[in-house]
Amino acid sequence: SPQPAHPRSALLSAPVQRWRCQSVPYAVPLLGREADVRAVTDLLADPAVRLVTVTGSAGLGKSRVAQTAVERSQEHFRHGAVAVSCTGLTDDRQVARALARALGLALAADVSVSAQLTGCLRSCQVLLLFDRFEHVLAAAPKLAALLQSAPGVKALVTSQVALRVGGEQVVT
């Protein structure tokens, strides 16, 4: 019998669903950034790359490049892709909860959020998109630790500055 997709315990070791990153409709096509999108999708396709950060000043189209790259890449991840907006987050501790919410996890009160995320994602092959990470740069080491504990997970991040953690590949 099929298992329900939401909510689900974060302590499950095997995913019960495939996540799909929803596209934001744009009135005009993406112009002049195809090389950047291709660079990001090529990095996401590289098995050795786990973290890609698209950097640049505000308003240059980082989010649009990342979203387009996710649209083109998510089918290559068995469990799809999940987007987390860091806009409005004011504390790096909010990032884990925002990710859990995006995954549709029902969090247990007596286990740390990071342990529950690790338990959920450990056996997943999923792409995580974190948009506007410059608001919560202090969470970068926690993201790197999550990637280390969940070998099938990759992260694509947009930020005005690089995260400066091990293994990060930067596209400017």
GROMACS .gro file of C-alpha atoms in nm:
model
  172
    1SER     CA    1   0.000   0.000   0.000
    2PRO     CA    2   0.133   0.351  -0.075
    3GLN     CA    3   0.273   0.551   0.213
    4PRO     CA    4   0.158   0.908   0.277
    5ALA     CA    5   0.392   1.180   0.153
    6HIS     CA    6   0.316   1.442   0.423
    7PRO     CA    7   0.378   1.479   0.705
    8ARG     CA    8   0.641   1.219   0.766
    9SER     CA    9   0.888   1.150   1.039
   10ALA     CA   10   1.232   1.292   0.971
   11LEU     CA   11   1.377   0.983   1.133
   12LEU     CA   12   1.286   0.761   0.839
   13SER     CA   13   1.595   0.639   0.660
   14ALA     CA   14   1.428   0.600   0.321
   15PRO     CA   15   1.232   0.870   0.141
   16VAL     CA   16   0.869   0.808   0.060
   17GLN     CA   17   0.834   1.071  -0.209
   18ARG     CA   18   0.999   1.257  -0.491
   19TRP     CA   19   1.022   1.630  -0.438
   20ARG     CA   20   0.973   1.869  -0.728
   21CYS     CA   21   1.102   2.224  -0.723
   22GLN     CA   22   0.827   2.454  -0.846
   23SER     CA   23   0.917   2.707  -1.113
   24VAL     CA   24   0.847   3.075  -1.078
   25PRO     CA   25   0.690   3.202  -1.402
   26TYR     CA   26   0.879   3.486  -1.567
   27ALA     CA   27   0.728   3.717  -1.829
   28VAL     CA   28   1.052   3.737  -2.029
   29PRO     CA   29   1.301   3.465  -2.123
   30LEU     CA   30   1.639   3.434  -1.955
   31LEU     CA   31   1.876   3.639  -2.170
   32GLY     CA   32   2.253   3.659  -2.162
   33ARG     CA   33   2.303   3.407  -1.882
   34GLU     CA   34   2.299   3.077  -2.075
   35ALA     CA   35   2.674   3.027  -2.018
   36ASP     CA   36   2.622   3.066  -1.642
   37VAL     CA   37   2.330   2.821  -1.643
   38ARG     CA   38   2.540   2.572  -1.839
   39ALA     CA   39   2.833   2.615  -1.597
   40VAL     CA   40   2.605   2.545  -1.301
   41THR     CA   41   2.434   2.244  -1.461
   42ASP     CA   42   2.774   2.101  -1.560
   43LEU     CA   43   2.895   2.134  -1.200
   44LEU     CA   44   2.577   1.974  -1.066
   45ALA     CA   45   2.629   1.681  -1.305
   46ASP     CA   46   2.984   1.625  -1.174
   47PRO     CA   47   2.979   1.344  -0.915
   48ALA     CA   48   3.270   1.504  -0.728
   49VAL     CA   49   3.087   1.835  -0.676
   50ARG     CA   50   2.847   1.862  -0.383
   51LEU     CA   51   2.811   2.237  -0.331
   52VAL     CA   52   2.775   2.506  -0.597
   53THR     CA   53   2.735   2.873  -0.508
   54VAL     CA   54   2.621   3.133  -0.760
   55THR     CA   55   2.756   3.469  -0.643
   56GLY     CA   56   2.716   3.829  -0.749
   57SER     CA   57   2.567   4.161  -0.655
   58ALA     CA   58   2.197   4.205  -0.588
   59GLY     CA   59   1.977   4.215  -0.896
   60LEU     CA   60   2.211   4.035  -1.137
   61GLY     CA   61   1.989   3.729  -1.181
   62LYS     CA   62   2.153   3.474  -0.949
   63SER     CA   63   1.817   3.334  -0.844
   64ARG     CA   64   1.699   3.306  -1.202
   65VAL     CA   65   2.020   3.128  -1.310
   66ALA     CA   66   1.992   2.887  -1.017
   67GLN     CA   67   1.623   2.817  -1.075
   68THR     CA   68   1.685   2.747  -1.444
   69ALA     CA   69   1.973   2.515  -1.354
   70VAL     CA   70   1.748   2.330  -1.108
   71GLU     CA   71   1.473   2.295  -1.369
   72ARG     CA   72   1.725   2.138  -1.605
   73SER     CA   73   1.898   1.920  -1.344
   74GLN     CA   74   1.632   1.795  -1.101
   75GLU     CA   75   1.534   1.496  -1.314
   76HIS     CA   76   1.887   1.360  -1.263
   77PHE     CA   77   1.824   1.333  -0.888
   78ARG     CA   78   1.621   1.026  -0.794
   79HIS     CA   79   1.433   1.219  -0.525
   80GLY     CA   80   1.410   1.549  -0.712
   81ALA     CA   81   1.482   1.896  -0.581
   82VAL     CA   82   1.369   2.118  -0.296
   83ALA     CA   83   1.392   2.499  -0.277
   84VAL     CA   84   1.447   2.697   0.042
   85SER     CA   85   1.423   3.075   0.039
   86CYS     CA   86   1.643   3.239   0.298
   87THR     CA   87   1.469   3.573   0.249
   88GLY     CA   88   1.323   3.677   0.581
   89LEU     CA   89   1.545   3.444   0.783
   90THR     CA   90   1.732   3.645   1.043
   91ASP     CA   91   1.921   3.373   1.226
   92ASP     CA   92   2.133   3.089   1.092
   93ARG     CA   93   1.945   2.846   1.318
   94GLN     CA   94   1.630   2.910   1.112
   95VAL     CA   95   1.784   2.750   0.800
   96ALA     CA   96   1.747   2.391   0.926
   97ARG     CA   97   1.383   2.448   1.017
   98ALA     CA   98   1.316   2.612   0.679
   99LEU     CA   99   1.468   2.309   0.506
  100ALA     CA  100   1.259   2.071   0.718
  101ARG     CA  101   0.946   2.271   0.629
  102ALA     CA  102   1.035   2.260   0.256
  103LEU     CA  103   1.083   1.883   0.281
  104GLY     CA  104   0.747   1.845   0.456
  105LEU     CA  105   0.898   1.687   0.764
  106ALA     CA  106   0.710   1.646   1.089
  107LEU     CA  107   0.982   1.726   1.341
  108ALA     CA  108   1.010   1.545   1.673
  109ALA     CA  109   1.058   1.777   1.971
  110ASP     CA  110   1.307   1.552   2.149
  111VAL     CA  111   1.562   1.518   1.864
  112SER     CA  112   1.772   1.798   1.714
  113VAL     CA  113   1.657   1.934   1.380
  114SER     CA  114   1.998   1.866   1.225
  115ALA     CA  115   1.988   1.502   1.339
  116GLN     CA  116   1.639   1.464   1.190
  117LEU     CA  117   1.747   1.621   0.860
  118THR     CA  118   2.047   1.390   0.847
  119GLY     CA  119   1.825   1.090   0.919
  120CYS     CA  120   1.586   1.189   0.642
  121LEU     CA  121   1.842   1.282   0.377
  122ARG     CA  122   2.109   1.018   0.448
  123SER     CA  123   1.972   0.783   0.183
  124CYS     CA  124   1.831   1.045  -0.054
  125GLN     CA  125   1.959   1.162  -0.388
  126VAL     CA  126   1.821   1.516  -0.391
  127LEU     CA  127   1.921   1.866  -0.498
  128LEU     CA  128   1.869   2.140  -0.239
  129LEU     CA  129   1.840   2.499  -0.363
  130PHE     CA  130   1.906   2.769  -0.103
  131ASP     CA  131   1.821   3.114  -0.239
  132ARG     CA  132   1.964   3.435  -0.089
  133PHE     CA  133   2.195   3.262   0.156
  134GLU     CA  134   2.382   3.589   0.226
  135HIS     CA  135   2.119   3.650   0.496
  136VAL     CA  136   2.235   3.345   0.696
  137LEU     CA  137   2.604   3.294   0.611
  138ALA     CA  138   2.673   3.164   0.962
  139ALA     CA  139   2.476   2.850   0.861
  140ALA     CA  140   2.732   2.756   0.594
  141PRO     CA  141   2.929   2.514   0.818
  142LYS     CA  142   2.603   2.338   0.911
  143LEU     CA  143   2.514   2.301   0.543
  144ALA     CA  144   2.860   2.159   0.474
  145ALA     CA  145   2.815   1.912   0.761
  146LEU     CA  146   2.476   1.803   0.625
  147LEU     CA  147   2.628   1.743   0.282
  148GLN     CA  148   2.906   1.538   0.440
  149SER     CA  149   2.657   1.319   0.628
  150ALA     CA  150   2.422   1.271   0.330
  151PRO     CA  151   2.634   1.156   0.034
  152GLY     CA  152   2.354   1.171  -0.225
  153VAL     CA  153   2.262   1.530  -0.150
  154LYS     CA  154   2.390   1.828  -0.346
  155ALA     CA  155   2.329   2.196  -0.271
  156LEU     CA  156   2.297   2.488  -0.507
  157VAL     CA  157   2.318   2.821  -0.325
  158THR     CA  158   2.270   3.180  -0.434
  159SER     CA  159   2.451   3.440  -0.230
  160GLN     CA  160   2.613   3.777  -0.276
  161VAL     CA  161   2.933   3.621  -0.136
  162ALA     CA  162   3.088   3.276  -0.136
  163LEU     CA  163   3.021   3.051   0.164
  164ARG     CA  164   3.392   2.971   0.210
  165VAL     CA  165   3.345   2.608   0.312
  166GLY     CA  166   3.533   2.305   0.188
  167GLY     CA  167   3.437   2.165  -0.150
  168GLU     CA  168   3.245   2.474  -0.261
  169GLN     CA  169   3.249   2.552  -0.633
  170VAL     CA  170   3.172   2.917  -0.711
  171VAL     CA  171   3.010   3.052  -1.028
  172THR     CA  172   3.022   3.432  -1.056
   0.00000   0.00000   0.00000
